[in-house]
Coordinates of C-alpha atoms in Angstrom, one line a residue:
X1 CA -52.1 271.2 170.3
X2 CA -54.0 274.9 170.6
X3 CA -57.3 273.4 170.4
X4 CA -56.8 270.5 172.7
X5 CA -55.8 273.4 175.3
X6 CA -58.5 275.2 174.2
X7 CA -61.0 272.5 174.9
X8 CA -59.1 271.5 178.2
X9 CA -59.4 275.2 179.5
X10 CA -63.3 275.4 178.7
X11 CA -63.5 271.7 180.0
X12 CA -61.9 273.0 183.6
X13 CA -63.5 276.4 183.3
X14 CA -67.0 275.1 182.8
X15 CA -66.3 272.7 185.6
X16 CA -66.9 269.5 183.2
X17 CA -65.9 265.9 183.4
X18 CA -64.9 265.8 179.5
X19 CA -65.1 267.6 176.3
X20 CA -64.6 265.3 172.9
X21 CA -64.4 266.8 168.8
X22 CA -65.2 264.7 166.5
X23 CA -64.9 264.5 162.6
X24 CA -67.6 264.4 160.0
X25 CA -67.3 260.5 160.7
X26 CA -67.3 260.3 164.5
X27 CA -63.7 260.0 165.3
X28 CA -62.5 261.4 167.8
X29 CA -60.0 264.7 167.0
X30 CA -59.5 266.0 170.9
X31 CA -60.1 264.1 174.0
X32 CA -59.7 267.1 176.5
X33 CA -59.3 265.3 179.5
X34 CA -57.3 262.4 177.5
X35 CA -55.2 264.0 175.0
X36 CA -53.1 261.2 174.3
X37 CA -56.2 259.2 172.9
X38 CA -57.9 260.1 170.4
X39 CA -58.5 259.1 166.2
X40 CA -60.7 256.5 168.2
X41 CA -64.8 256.2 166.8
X42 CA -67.3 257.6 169.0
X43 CA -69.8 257.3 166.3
X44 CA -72.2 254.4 167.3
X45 CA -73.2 256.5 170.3
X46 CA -76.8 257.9 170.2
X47 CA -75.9 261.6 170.2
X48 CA -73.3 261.1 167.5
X49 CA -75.6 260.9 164.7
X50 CA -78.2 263.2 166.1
X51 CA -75.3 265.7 166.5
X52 CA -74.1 265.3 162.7
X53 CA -77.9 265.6 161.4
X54 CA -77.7 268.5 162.9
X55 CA -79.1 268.2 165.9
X56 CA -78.6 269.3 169.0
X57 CA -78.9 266.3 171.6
X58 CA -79.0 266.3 175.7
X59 CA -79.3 263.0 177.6
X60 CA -78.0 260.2 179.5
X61 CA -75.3 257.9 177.5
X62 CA -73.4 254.8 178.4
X63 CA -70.0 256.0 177.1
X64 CA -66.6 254.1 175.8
X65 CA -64.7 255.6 179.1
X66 CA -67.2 255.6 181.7
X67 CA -70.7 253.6 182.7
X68 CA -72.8 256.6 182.7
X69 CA -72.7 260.6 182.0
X70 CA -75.0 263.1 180.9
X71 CA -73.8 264.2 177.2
X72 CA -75.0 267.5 175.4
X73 CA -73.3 267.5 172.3
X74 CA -73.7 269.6 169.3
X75 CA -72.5 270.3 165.6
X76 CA -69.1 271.5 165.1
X77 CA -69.6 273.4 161.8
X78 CA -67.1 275.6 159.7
X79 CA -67.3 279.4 158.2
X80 CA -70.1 278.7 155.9
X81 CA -72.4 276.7 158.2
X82 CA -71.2 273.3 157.0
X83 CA -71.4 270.6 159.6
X84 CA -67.9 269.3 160.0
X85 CA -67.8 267.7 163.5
X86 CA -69.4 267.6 167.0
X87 CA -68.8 268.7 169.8
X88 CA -69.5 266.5 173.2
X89 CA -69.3 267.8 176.6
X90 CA -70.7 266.9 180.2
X91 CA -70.5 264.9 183.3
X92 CA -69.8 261.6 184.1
X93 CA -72.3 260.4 186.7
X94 CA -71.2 257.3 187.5
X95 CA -68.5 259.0 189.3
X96 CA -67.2 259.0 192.9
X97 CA -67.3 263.0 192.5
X98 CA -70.8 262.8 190.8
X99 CA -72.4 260.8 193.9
X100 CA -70.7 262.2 197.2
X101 CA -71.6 266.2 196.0
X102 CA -75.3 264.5 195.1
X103 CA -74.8 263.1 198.9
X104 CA -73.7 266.4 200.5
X105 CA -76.3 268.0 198.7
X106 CA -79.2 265.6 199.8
X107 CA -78.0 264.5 203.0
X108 CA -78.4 261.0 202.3
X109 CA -76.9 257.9 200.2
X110 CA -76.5 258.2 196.6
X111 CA -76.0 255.1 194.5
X112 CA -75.9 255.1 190.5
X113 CA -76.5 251.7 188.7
X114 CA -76.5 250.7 185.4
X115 CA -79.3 248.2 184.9
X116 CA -79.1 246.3 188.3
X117 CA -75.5 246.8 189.1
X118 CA -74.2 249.1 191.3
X119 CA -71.3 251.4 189.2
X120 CA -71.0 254.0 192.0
X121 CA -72.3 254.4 195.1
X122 CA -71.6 256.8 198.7
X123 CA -72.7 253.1 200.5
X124 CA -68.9 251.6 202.1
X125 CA -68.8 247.7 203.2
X126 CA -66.9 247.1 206.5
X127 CA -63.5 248.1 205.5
X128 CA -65.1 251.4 204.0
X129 CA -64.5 250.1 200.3
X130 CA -67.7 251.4 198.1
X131 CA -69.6 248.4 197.1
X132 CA -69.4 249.2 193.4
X133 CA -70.3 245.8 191.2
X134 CA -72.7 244.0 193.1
X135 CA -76.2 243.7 192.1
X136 CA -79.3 245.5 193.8
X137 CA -81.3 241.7 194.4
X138 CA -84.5 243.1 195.2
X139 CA -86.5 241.6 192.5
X140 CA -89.8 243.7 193.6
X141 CA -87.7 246.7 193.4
X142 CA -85.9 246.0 190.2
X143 CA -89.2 245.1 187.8
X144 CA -91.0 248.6 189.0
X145 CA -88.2 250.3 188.1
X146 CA -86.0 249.0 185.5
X147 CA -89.2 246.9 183.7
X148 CA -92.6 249.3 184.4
X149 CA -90.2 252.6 184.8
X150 CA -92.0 253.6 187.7
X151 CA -90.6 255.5 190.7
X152 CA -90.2 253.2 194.2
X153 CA -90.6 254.6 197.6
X154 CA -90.5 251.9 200.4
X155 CA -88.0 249.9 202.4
X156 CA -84.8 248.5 201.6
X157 CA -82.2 246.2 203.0
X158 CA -78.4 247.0 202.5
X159 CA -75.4 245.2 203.7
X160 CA -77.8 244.0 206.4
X161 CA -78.6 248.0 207.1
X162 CA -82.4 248.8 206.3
X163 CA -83.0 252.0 204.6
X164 CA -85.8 254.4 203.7
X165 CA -85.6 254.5 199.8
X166 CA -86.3 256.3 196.9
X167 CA -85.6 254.1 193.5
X168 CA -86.0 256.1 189.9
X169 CA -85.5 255.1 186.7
X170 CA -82.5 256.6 184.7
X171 CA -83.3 257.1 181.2
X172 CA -81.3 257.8 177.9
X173 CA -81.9 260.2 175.3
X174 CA -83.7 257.6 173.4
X175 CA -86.0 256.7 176.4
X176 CA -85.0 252.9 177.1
X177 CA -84.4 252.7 180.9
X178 CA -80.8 251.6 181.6
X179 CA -80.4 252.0 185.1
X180 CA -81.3 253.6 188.5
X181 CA -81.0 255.9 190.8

C-alpha cells in the first residue's frame, strides 16, 4: 500500500498519465493510477524486455489501457544492482487532455490516429461529439504517411470542412509506423 502511494504521488507530482512496477516477469505489482488492477502481464510490450535487459527504453507504445502513450521505462533493481523489475511511466497521447493542450498550444486542430483511425481528436461533428473511430479515407494521404513514412502538407477535407494540413508519421520505439498525427 506505501509504494502504490508512493508511485501515485510521483505519478501526480511529475504531472504523468501513469506509472506501472513490474516484476522480473512483467507482471504488473502497482498500477498507480489503477490500484485495484494489477498481477496482470505487461510483458509482451516492446519496452518490457528492453527494460529487464537492462535497458533503458523511450518511445511510442500501443498499451493494454490506452491506444497510444509515450512510455520511458527503466530497470527497477535492488541493493546490489540486481535487476528485479521495471519501472514504466508517461503520457497517454491518445487522450482528450493530450490533444486539446497540443491544440491550445498550436492554435489549431489536433487529431491522433492509430493506423488510419481516428482515437482522439479536438475535430467535434454537429452535435459537438469528437469524431473518434472513423477512418481518415484519404487514400493519397494515408500511403505517404502510414506506407512511405513521409511527412504531408496539403489540403484536406473534414466533415465537409476543408483544412490546411500537416500529416506525420507516429512511430514506436522499434520504428514501424503505427499511426498519425
Amino acid at each position: 500500500a506505501e509504494a502504490t502511494e508512493l508511485a501515485y504521488e510521483a505519478m501526480r507530482d511529475f504531472s504523468l498519465d501513469y506509472i506501472v512496477i513490474t516484476d522480473l516477469q512483467g507482471n504488473v505489482l502497482i498500477r498507480a493510477y489503477e490500484p485495484e488492477k494489477f498481477v496482470d502481464s505487461v510483458v509482451d510490450q516492446f519496452t518490457v524486455p528492453q527494460v529487464l535487459n537492462g535497458e533503458i527504453s523511450v518511445g511510442i507504445e500501443k498499451g493494454l489501457d490506452t491506444e497510444l502513450s509515450v512510455r520511458a521505462g527503466t530497470p527497477l533493481s535492488d541493493a546490489n544492482d540486481r535487476i528485479i523489475g521495471t519501472i514504466l511511466a508517461g503520457y497517454v497521447i491518445s487522450s482528450e487532455a493530450f490533444v486539446d493542450w497540443l491544440k491550445a498550444i498550436i492554435n489549431a486542430e489536433v487529431t491522433v490516429f492509430c493506423g488510419n483511425e481516428r482515437v482522439m481528436t479536438t475535430l467535434v461533428n454537429s452535435k459537438g461529439q469528437r469524431i473518434i473511430g472513423t477512418k481518415l479515407g484519404i487514400p493519397a494521404i494515408e500511403k505517404k504517411v502510414l506506407k512511405q513514412g513521409e511527412r504531408y502538407y496539403g489540403k484536406s477535407v473534414i466533415q465537409g470542412m476543408k483544412y490546411a494540413a500537416v500529416y506525420l508519421p507516429i512511430k514506436n520505439a522499434k520504428g514501424d509506423i503505427i499511426g498519425m498525427f
